[in-house]
CSV table of C-alpha atoms in Angstrom, one decimal:
chain,number,residue,atom,x,y,z
A,942,MET,CA,115.2,104.2,110.3
A,943,ARG,CA,118.9,104.6,109.5
A,944,VAL,CA,119.8,106.4,106.3
A,945,ASN,CA,122.7,108.4,104.9
A,946,ARG,CA,123.2,110.1,101.6
A,947,SER,CA,126.0,107.9,100.2
A,948,ARG,CA,124.2,104.7,101.3
A,949,VAL,CA,120.5,105.2,101.8
A,950,TRP,CA,120.1,102.6,104.5
A,951,LEU,CA,116.8,102.1,106.3
A,952,ARG,CA,117.2,100.6,109.8
A,953,LEU,CA,114.2,100.5,112.1
A,954,ALA,CA,114.1,98.8,115.5
A,955,SER,CA,110.4,98.4,115.4
A,956,ALA,CA,109.2,95.6,113.1
A,957,LEU,CA,106.6,96.6,110.7
A,958,ALA,CA,100.5,104.7,98.6
A,959,PRO,CA,101.6,108.4,96.5
A,960,ALA,CA,103.8,110.6,98.8
A,961,LEU,CA,102.7,110.8,102.4
A,962,LEU,CA,103.7,113.4,104.9
A,963,PHE,CA,102.5,114.0,108.3
A,964,VAL,CA,103.1,116.8,110.7
A,965,THR,CA,101.2,118.6,113.3
A,966,ALA,CA,101.5,121.7,115.5
A,967,CYS,CA,99.9,123.2,118.5
A,968,GLY,CA,99.3,126.4,120.4
A,969,GLN,CA,100.1,127.5,124.0
A,970,GLY,CA,97.9,126.5,126.9
A,971,ASP,CA,97.4,127.9,130.4
A,972,VAL,CA,98.3,124.8,132.4
A,973,SER,CA,100.9,123.8,135.0
A,974,PRO,CA,103.6,121.2,134.1
A,975,GLN,CA,103.6,117.8,135.7
A,976,ASN,CA,106.6,116.2,137.2
A,977,THR,CA,106.1,112.6,136.3
A,978,ALA,CA,107.3,111.2,133.0
A,979,ASN,CA,105.1,108.2,132.8
A,980,SER,CA,101.9,109.4,134.3
A,981,ALA,CA,98.6,108.8,132.6
A,982,PRO,CA,98.2,111.1,129.5
A,983,SER,CA,96.8,114.5,130.4
A,984,HIS,CA,95.3,117.2,128.3
A,985,GLY,CA,96.1,120.9,128.1
A,986,THR,CA,93.5,123.3,126.6
A,987,SER,CA,94.7,126.0,124.3
A,988,THR,CA,93.8,129.6,125.3
A,989,GLY,CA,94.7,131.1,122.0
A,990,ALA,CA,97.5,133.2,123.7
A,991,ALA,CA,99.8,134.9,121.2
A,992,PRO,CA,103.0,132.8,120.9
A,993,SER,CA,106.4,134.4,121.7
A,994,LYS,CA,108.9,135.2,119.0
A,995,GLY,CA,111.1,132.4,117.6
A,996,VAL,CA,110.1,128.9,117.0
A,997,ALA,CA,106.9,129.2,119.0
A,998,SER,CA,105.5,131.8,116.5
A,999,ILE,CA,104.8,129.0,114.0
A,1000,ALA,CA,102.4,127.2,116.4
A,1001,ALA,CA,98.8,126.6,115.2
A,1002,SER,CA,95.7,126.7,117.4
A,1003,ALA,CA,94.0,123.5,118.6
A,1004,SER,CA,91.8,122.5,121.5
A,1005,GLN,CA,93.7,119.8,123.4
A,1006,PHE,CA,97.1,118.2,123.3
A,1007,THR,CA,98.2,114.9,125.0
A,1008,TRP,CA,101.8,113.7,125.4
A,1009,ILE,CA,102.1,110.0,124.6
A,1010,GLY,CA,105.4,108.5,125.7
A,1011,GLU,CA,106.6,105.0,125.2
A,1012,PRO,CA,107.2,102.6,126.8
A,1013,GLY,CA,104.2,103.1,129.0
A,1014,ALA,CA,101.1,104.1,127.0
A,1015,GLY,CA,101.1,101.1,124.7
A,1016,SER,CA,98.6,100.8,121.9
A,1017,ALA,CA,95.7,102.2,123.9
A,1018,PRO,CA,95.8,105.8,122.6
A,1019,TRP,CA,95.6,104.6,119.0
A,1020,VAL,CA,92.9,102.0,119.7
A,1021,ASN,CA,90.9,104.5,121.7
A,1022,ALA,CA,91.1,107.1,118.9
A,1023,ILE,CA,90.0,104.6,116.3
A,1024,ASP,CA,87.1,103.4,118.5
A,1025,ARG,CA,85.9,107.0,118.6
A,1026,ALA,CA,85.6,107.2,114.8
A,1027,ARG,CA,82.2,107.8,113.3
A,1028,GLN,CA,82.9,108.6,109.7
A,1029,ARG,CA,86.6,108.2,108.7
A,1030,VAL,CA,90.0,106.9,109.8
A,1031,ASP,CA,93.1,107.7,107.8
A,1032,TYR,CA,96.4,106.1,108.9
A,1033,ASN,CA,99.8,106.6,107.3
A,1034,VAL,CA,102.4,104.4,109.0
A,1035,TYR,CA,105.7,102.8,107.9
A,1036,LEU,CA,105.0,99.4,109.6
A,1037,LEU,CA,101.7,98.0,110.8
A,1038,THR,CA,101.9,94.6,112.5
A,1039,ASP,CA,100.3,95.3,115.9
A,1040,GLU,CA,97.2,93.2,116.3
A,1041,ASN,CA,95.4,95.5,118.7
A,1042,VAL,CA,95.7,98.4,116.2
A,1043,ALA,CA,94.9,96.2,113.2
A,1044,ASN,CA,91.8,94.8,114.9
A,1045,ALA,CA,90.6,98.3,115.9
A,1046,LEU,CA,90.9,99.4,112.2
A,1047,LYS,CA,89.0,96.3,111.0
A,1048,GLN,CA,86.2,96.7,113.6
A,1049,ALA,CA,85.8,100.4,112.7
A,1050,ALA,CA,85.5,99.5,109.0
A,1051,ALA,CA,83.0,96.7,109.9
A,1052,ARG,CA,80.7,99.2,111.6
A,1053,GLY,CA,80.6,101.5,108.6
A,1054,VAL,CA,83.6,103.8,109.1
A,1055,ALA,CA,85.6,104.6,106.0
A,1056,VAL,CA,89.1,103.3,106.9
A,1057,ARG,CA,92.1,103.9,104.7
A,1058,VAL,CA,95.7,102.9,105.4
A,1059,ILE,CA,98.9,103.9,103.5
A,1060,LEU,CA,102.0,101.7,104.2
A,1061,ASP,CA,105.5,101.9,102.9
A,1062,SER,CA,105.9,99.7,99.8
A,1063,HIS,CA,109.4,98.3,100.5
A,1064,PRO,CA,110.4,98.6,104.2
A,1065,TYR,CA,114.1,97.8,104.1
A,1066,ASP,CA,114.6,95.6,107.1
A,1067,PHE,CA,111.5,93.5,106.5
A,1068,PRO,CA,111.2,92.1,102.9
A,1069,ASP,CA,108.1,90.1,103.8
A,1070,ALA,CA,106.4,92.9,105.8
A,1071,VAL,CA,104.1,94.1,103.0
A,1072,SER,CA,102.7,90.7,102.2
A,1073,LYS,CA,102.0,90.1,105.9
A,1074,GLU,CA,100.4,93.5,106.3
A,1075,LEU,CA,98.1,93.0,103.3
A,1076,ALA,CA,97.2,89.5,104.6
A,1077,MET,CA,96.2,91.0,107.9
A,1078,PHE,CA,93.5,93.1,106.3
A,1079,ARG,CA,92.4,90.6,103.6
A,1080,GLY,CA,88.7,90.0,103.8
A,1081,SER,CA,88.1,93.2,105.8
A,1082,LYS,CA,86.6,96.5,104.6
A,1083,VAL,CA,89.9,98.4,105.3
A,1084,GLN,CA,91.3,100.0,102.2
A,1085,VAL,CA,95.1,99.7,102.0
A,1086,LYS,CA,97.6,101.3,99.6
A,1087,THR,CA,101.4,100.8,99.6
A,1088,TRP,CA,103.7,103.5,98.4
A,1089,SER,CA,107.2,104.9,98.6
A,1090,PRO,CA,108.5,108.1,96.9
A,1091,SER,CA,111.2,106.2,95.0
A,1092,ALA,CA,113.2,103.0,95.0
A,1093,THR,CA,115.7,104.6,97.3
A,1094,SER,CA,113.4,106.5,99.7
A,1095,TYR,CA,110.6,105.6,102.0
A,1096,ASP,CA,107.1,106.6,103.2
A,1097,HIS,CA,108.3,106.8,106.8
A,1098,ALA,CA,105.5,109.0,108.2
A,1099,LYS,CA,103.5,107.9,111.2
A,1100,TYR,CA,100.2,109.7,111.7
A,1101,LEU,CA,96.6,108.8,112.4
A,1102,VAL,CA,93.6,111.1,111.6
A,1103,VAL,CA,90.1,110.4,112.9
A,1104,ASP,CA,87.0,112.2,111.5
A,1105,GLY,CA,89.3,115.1,110.5
A,1106,HIS,CA,89.1,116.2,114.2
A,1107,LEU,CA,91.6,114.0,116.1
A,1108,ALA,CA,95.2,113.2,115.2
A,1109,ILE,CA,98.2,111.3,116.7
A,1110,VAL,CA,101.6,112.2,115.3
A,1111,GLY,CA,105.0,110.9,116.4
A,1112,SER,CA,107.8,108.3,116.0
A,1113,ALA,CA,105.9,105.1,116.8
A,1114,ASN,CA,105.1,102.5,114.2
A,1115,ALA,CA,102.1,100.3,114.8
A,1116,THR,CA,104.3,97.3,116.0
A,1117,TYR,CA,104.5,95.4,119.2
A,1118,SER,CA,108.0,96.6,120.0
A,1119,ALA,CA,107.0,100.2,119.6
A,1120,LEU,CA,103.7,99.9,121.5
A,1121,ASP,CA,102.7,97.1,123.9
A,1122,GLY,CA,106.0,95.3,123.9
A,1123,GLY,CA,107.8,98.2,125.7
A,1124,ALA,CA,111.0,97.7,123.8
A,1125,ASN,CA,111.3,101.1,122.2
A,1126,LEU,CA,111.6,104.7,123.4
A,1127,GLU,CA,108.9,106.6,121.3
A,1128,ASP,CA,107.5,110.1,121.4
A,1129,ASN,CA,104.0,111.1,120.2
A,1130,VAL,CA,101.4,113.7,120.6
A,1131,GLU,CA,97.6,113.6,120.3
A,1132,VAL,CA,95.8,116.7,118.9
A,1133,ASP,CA,92.1,116.9,119.5
A,1134,GLY,CA,90.3,119.7,117.7
A,1135,GLY,CA,91.6,122.8,115.8
A,1136,ALA,CA,92.9,123.0,112.3
A,1137,ILE,CA,95.8,120.6,112.4
A,1138,PRO,CA,93.8,117.3,112.1
A,1139,ALA,CA,91.9,118.7,109.1
A,1140,ASP,CA,95.2,119.8,107.5
A,1141,LEU,CA,96.6,116.2,108.0
A,1142,ALA,CA,93.4,114.8,106.5
A,1143,ALA,CA,93.9,117.0,103.5
A,1144,LEU,CA,97.5,115.8,103.2
A,1145,PHE,CA,96.4,112.2,103.4
A,1146,GLN,CA,93.8,112.7,100.7
A,1147,ALA,CA,96.3,114.3,98.4
A,1148,ASP,CA,98.8,111.4,98.9
A,1149,TRP,CA,96.1,108.8,98.6
A,1150,SER,CA,94.9,110.2,95.3
A,1151,GLY,CA,98.4,111.0,93.9
A,1152,ARG,CA,97.9,114.8,93.9
A,1153,PRO,CA,100.5,117.4,94.9
A,1154,ARG,CA,101.0,118.2,98.5
A,1155,PRO,CA,98.5,120.8,99.8
A,1156,SER,CA,99.5,124.0,101.4
A,1157,LEU,CA,100.3,123.3,105.1
A,1158,PRO,CA,100.9,125.5,108.1
A,1159,PRO,CA,104.6,126.0,109.1
A,1160,ALA,CA,104.0,124.0,112.3
A,1161,LEU,CA,103.7,120.9,110.2
A,1162,ILE,CA,107.2,119.9,109.3
A,1163,VAL,CA,107.2,117.6,106.3
A,1164,SER,CA,109.9,115.9,104.3
A,1165,PRO,CA,111.2,116.2,101.7
A,1166,GLY,CA,112.5,119.6,102.7
A,1167,SER,CA,112.4,119.5,106.5
A,1168,ALA,CA,116.1,120.2,107.4
A,1169,ALA,CA,115.9,124.0,107.8
A,1170,ALA,CA,112.8,123.7,110.0
A,1171,LEU,CA,114.4,121.1,112.3
A,1172,ALA,CA,117.5,123.2,112.6
A,1173,GLU,CA,115.4,126.1,113.7
A,1174,GLN,CA,113.9,124.0,116.4
A,1175,ILE,CA,117.4,123.3,117.7
A,1176,ARG,CA,118.2,127.0,117.7
A,1177,GLN,CA,115.4,127.9,120.0
A,1178,PRO,CA,116.6,129.9,123.1
A,1179,GLY,CA,118.1,128.2,126.1
A,1180,PRO,CA,118.8,124.5,126.7
A,1181,VAL,CA,117.5,121.8,124.3
A,1182,MET,CA,117.0,118.1,124.8
A,1183,MET,CA,117.1,115.7,121.8
A,1184,ALA,CA,116.4,112.0,121.6
A,1185,GLU,CA,117.4,110.6,118.2
A,1186,GLU,CA,117.7,107.2,116.6
A,1187,GLU,CA,120.2,108.3,114.0
A,1188,LEU,CA,123.0,110.7,113.6
A,1189,TYR,CA,124.1,110.9,110.0
A,1190,ASP,CA,124.9,113.5,107.3
A,1191,ALA,CA,122.4,116.3,107.7
A,1192,PRO,CA,124.6,119.5,107.5
A,1193,ASP,CA,122.0,122.1,108.5
A,1194,VAL,CA,120.9,120.1,111.5
A,1195,MET,CA,124.4,119.1,112.6
A,1196,ALA,CA,125.6,122.7,112.3
A,1197,ALA,CA,122.7,123.8,114.6
A,1198,MET,CA,123.6,121.1,117.1
A,1199,GLU,CA,127.3,122.0,117.0
A,1200,ALA,CA,126.4,125.7,117.6
A,1201,LYS,CA,124.2,124.8,120.6
A,1202,GLY,CA,127.2,123.3,122.3
A,1203,ARG,CA,126.9,122.6,126.1
A,1204,HIS,CA,123.3,123.7,126.0
A,1205,LEU,CA,122.3,120.6,124.1
A,1206,GLU,CA,121.7,117.1,125.6
A,1207,LEU,CA,121.6,114.4,123.0
A,1208,LEU,CA,120.4,110.9,123.7
A,1209,LEU,CA,121.3,108.1,121.2
A,1210,PRO,CA,120.9,104.3,121.2
A,1211,SER,CA,124.0,102.5,122.3
A,1212,SER,CA,124.1,100.5,119.0
A,1213,ILE,CA,125.1,103.5,116.8
A,1214,ASP,CA,127.6,102.6,114.1
A,1215,SER,CA,131.0,103.9,113.5
A,1216,GLU,CA,129.8,106.9,111.3
A,1217,GLU,CA,127.3,107.9,113.9
A,1218,MET,CA,129.9,107.5,116.7
A,1219,ALA,CA,132.3,109.8,114.8
A,1220,ASN,CA,129.5,112.4,114.5
A,1221,ALA,CA,128.7,112.1,118.2
A,1222,ARG,CA,132.3,112.6,119.1
A,1223,MET,CA,132.5,115.6,116.9
A,1224,LEU,CA,129.5,117.2,118.6
A,1225,ALA,CA,131.0,116.3,122.0
A,1226,SER,CA,134.2,118.1,121.0
A,1227,HIS,CA,132.0,121.3,120.7
A,1228,GLY,CA,130.6,120.8,124.2
A,1229,VAL,CA,127.4,118.9,123.3
A,1230,GLN,CA,126.4,116.4,126.1
A,1231,VAL,CA,126.0,113.0,124.5
A,1232,ARG,CA,124.7,109.9,126.2
A,1233,LEU,CA,124.0,106.4,124.9
A,1234,LEU,CA,121.1,104.3,126.1
A,1235,ALA,CA,121.1,100.5,125.8
A,1236,SER,CA,117.5,99.9,126.7
A,1237,PRO,CA,114.8,100.7,125.7
A,1238,TYR,CA,116.0,101.2,122.2
A,1239,VAL,CA,115.9,104.9,121.2
A,1240,HIS,CA,113.6,105.1,118.3
A,1241,ALA,CA,112.3,108.6,119.3
A,1242,LYS,CA,112.8,111.8,117.3
A,1243,LEU,CA,112.3,114.5,119.9
A,1244,ILE,CA,113.6,118.1,120.1
A,1245,VAL,CA,112.3,120.0,123.2
A,1246,GLY,CA,113.4,123.3,124.7
A,1247,THR,CA,112.1,126.4,126.4
A,1248,GLU,CA,109.7,127.4,123.6
A,1249,ALA,CA,108.6,124.3,121.7
A,1250,ALA,CA,108.7,120.5,121.4
A,1251,PHE,CA,109.1,118.7,118.1
A,1252,VAL,CA,107.8,115.2,117.7
A,1253,GLY,CA,107.7,113.3,114.4
A,1254,SER,CA,109.2,110.7,112.1
A,1255,GLU,CA,112.2,112.6,110.9
A,1256,ASN,CA,115.6,111.1,111.6
A,1257,ILE,CA,118.9,113.0,111.4
A,1258,SER,CA,120.0,111.9,108.0
A,1259,ALA,CA,120.0,113.4,104.5
A,1260,ASN,CA,117.7,110.7,103.2
A,1261,SER,CA,115.1,111.3,105.9
A,1262,LEU,CA,115.1,115.1,105.5
A,1263,ASP,CA,115.5,115.4,101.8
A,1264,ASP,CA,114.0,112.3,100.2
A,1265,ASN,CA,111.5,110.5,102.4
A,1266,ARG,CA,108.0,111.3,103.2
A,1267,GLU,CA,108.2,112.3,106.9
A,1268,VAL,CA,105.8,114.2,109.1
A,1269,GLY,CA,106.4,116.1,112.4
A,1270,LEU,CA,104.6,118.4,114.8
A,1271,VAL,CA,105.7,121.5,116.6
A,1272,VAL,CA,104.0,121.9,120.0
A,1273,THR,CA,104.3,124.9,122.2
A,1274,GLN,CA,101.7,123.9,124.8
A,1275,PRO,CA,103.5,124.1,128.2
A,1276,LEU,CA,102.2,120.9,129.7
A,1277,VAL,CA,103.3,118.8,126.7
A,1278,ARG,CA,106.7,120.4,126.8
A,1279,ALA,CA,107.0,119.7,130.5
A,1280,GLU,CA,106.0,116.1,130.1
A,1281,ALA,CA,108.4,115.6,127.2
A,1282,GLN,CA,111.2,117.1,129.3
A,1283,ALA,CA,110.4,114.8,132.3
A,1284,TRP,CA,110.2,111.8,130.0
A,1285,PHE,CA,113.5,112.6,128.5
A,1286,ALA,CA,115.2,113.3,131.9
A,1287,GLN,CA,114.1,109.8,133.2
A,1288,TYR,CA,116.0,108.0,130.4
A,1289,TRP,CA,118.9,110.5,130.3
A,1290,GLN,CA,119.7,109.5,133.9
A,1291,LYS,CA,119.8,105.8,132.8
A,1292,ALA,CA,122.1,106.4,129.9
A,1293,LYS,CA,125.9,106.4,129.9
A,1294,PRO,CA,128.0,109.4,128.9
A,1295,LEU,CA,129.6,109.0,125.6
A,1296,ALA,CA,133.2,108.6,126.9
A,1297,SER,CA,132.3,105.6,129.1
A,1298,ALA,CA,129.6,104.1,127.0
A,1299,SER,CA,131.7,104.1,123.8
A,1300,GLY,CA,134.4,102.2,125.6
A,1301,THR,CA,132.1,99.2,125.8
A,1302,SER,CA,131.4,99.2,122.1
A,1303,GLY,CA,134.8,99.4,120.5
A,1304,SER,CA,137.0,102.4,119.7
A,1305,THR,CA,135.1,103.2,116.5
A,1306,GLY,CA,131.5,102.6,117.7
A,1307,GLY,CA,129.1,100.0,116.7
A,1308,THR,CA,127.0,97.3,118.4
A,1309,SER,CA,127.4,97.5,122.2
A,1310,SER,CA,128.6,94.4,124.0
A,1311,SER,CA,126.1,92.4,126.0
A,1312,THR,CA,126.7,92.1,129.7
A,1313,ASP,CA,128.1,88.6,129.3
A,1314,GLY,CA,130.4,89.5,126.4
A,1315,SER,CA,128.5,87.4,123.9
A,1316,TYR,CA,127.9,90.2,121.5
A,1317,PRO,CA,131.2,92.2,121.2
A,1318,TYR,CA,131.7,95.0,118.7
A,1319,LEU,CA,131.7,93.9,115.1
A,1320,PRO,CA,134.0,96.1,112.8
A,1321,LEU,CA,132.6,96.8,109.4
A,1322,GLY,CA,134.3,95.0,106.6
A,1323,ILE,CA,134.9,91.7,108.4
A,1324,SER,CA,134.0,88.4,106.8
A,1325,GLU,CA,131.0,86.2,107.6
A,1326,SER,CA,133.3,83.7,109.2
A,1327,GLU,CA,134.9,86.4,111.4
A,1328,ALA,CA,131.4,87.6,112.5
A,1329,ARG,CA,130.3,84.1,113.3
A,1330,ALA,CA,133.4,83.6,115.4
A,1331,LYS,CA,132.6,86.7,117.4
A,1332,TRP,CA,128.8,86.2,117.8
A,1333,GLY,CA,128.2,82.6,117.0
A,1334,PRO,CA,125.6,81.3,114.6
A,1335,PRO,CA,122.5,83.4,113.9
A,1336,SER,CA,119.0,82.3,114.8
A,1337,SER,CA,117.9,82.8,111.2
A,1338,ILE,CA,119.3,83.9,107.8
A,1339,SER,CA,117.4,85.7,105.0
A,1340,SER,CA,118.2,87.8,101.9
A,1341,THR,CA,117.2,91.1,100.6
A,1342,THR,CA,118.4,93.7,98.0
A,1343,TYR,CA,119.5,97.3,98.2
A,1344,HIS,CA,119.9,99.3,95.0
A,1345,GLY,CA,119.7,96.0,93.2
A,1346,LYS,CA,122.6,94.6,95.1
A,1347,PRO,CA,121.9,91.4,97.1
A,1348,GLU,CA,122.5,91.3,100.8
A,1349,THR,CA,122.5,88.5,103.4
A,1350,VAL,CA,120.8,89.3,106.7
A,1351,TRP,CA,121.6,87.4,109.9
A,1352,VAL,CA,119.2,87.8,112.8
A,1353,TYR,CA,120.4,87.1,116.4
A,1354,PRO,CA,118.5,86.3,119.6
A,1355,ASN,CA,119.3,89.7,121.0
A,1356,GLY,CA,117.3,91.3,118.2
A,1357,ALA,CA,120.3,92.5,116.2
A,1358,ARG,CA,120.4,92.2,112.4
A,1359,VAL,CA,123.8,91.8,110.7
A,1360,TYR,CA,124.0,92.7,107.0
A,1361,PHE,CA,126.6,91.4,104.5
A,1362,GLN,CA,127.3,92.3,100.9
A,1363,ASP,CA,129.7,90.1,99.0
A,1364,GLY,CA,130.5,88.3,102.2
A,1365,LYS,CA,131.6,91.5,104.0
A,1366,LEU,CA,129.8,93.1,107.0
A,1367,VAL,CA,128.2,96.4,105.9
A,1368,HIS,CA,125.9,97.2,108.8
A,1369,VAL,CA,124.7,96.1,112.3
A,1370,SER,CA,121.2,97.2,113.5
A,1371,ARG,CA,119.5,96.7,116.8
């Protein structure tokens, strides 16, 4: 999801209700880290050891934690969790179009499990998403509500709670591109046991019924109001790795990243726009190591360091941190941190350093060129005819509105969406 304060854009690579917020946290475990990034999910058992000072001190106790990295895991962790349900499944997710997940929810409801789903009421990139999602569950016993905090903000949380005992939190929507399609880079964690799943169940119940947000432990980082907590994660001692889809105006977070300097590795999608490119170059001027990855698309929202790992739905933008419903989890369990770091390192090696990568996408950033040169950089502000001359005709054209202003959306075979207002290019998303 792409958003900034002046223009609250929502751009999500993965295709597809009161305020919903999801976050989870975990305690430390006495386990040895693994060295493979895409090995089968493994569990670490919490020992209840006292956390160190700093960000780790906010960790909450739980029994088991499992790192779920995409591409690789697919929809299986979500389907398996739903199949385990005996009493209740609560799922808050921005987009839900994956048939495996949808079928698991319907089958659980058919066998007598109470299944409730909260979806965003107006996902920006997909004007017909809600009607398709509702049609998917029509005739089933699944209860569905759609909701967004306001006309200019979104229910962007992504968490599943099963029987108040098992939860999955992270960046992945329930879509083919996020899960089985292998198109996206996603980070998630499963929490089995302890207090966090029950806390998330209480949050879901409050949002489902339109009541105020309940009191939550600090390890659950929830928007609105998550900027300071995310900045604190970046300030943890030692080197920090971050994989982020967006890089917009979030002053507290950007200041923490700038201060981290050369001890911060930042992985971004190669399709960042000119504003994000300017921010990336600013951070690089302060020593931050920045790389751009063309594929898989970086939809992750990961902060991992020597003390803790953050996974969740929060993007680096004022809208995401100050206005949306977002949920994230702070994990201190050593095995999860090690697996997150190995997962990050694998894609960091495939990415291009900012200086060389930005040279392929134009001097001011934007959509990266394809290998055959058929999708060159598109400067914002050009006309529809100029865009067509550079990229050729789109595969489809649709329309939407933003803040009541009409937009024309061109969709291309490479998956890119090109947005025009009054005949002028205003955004390109991958």
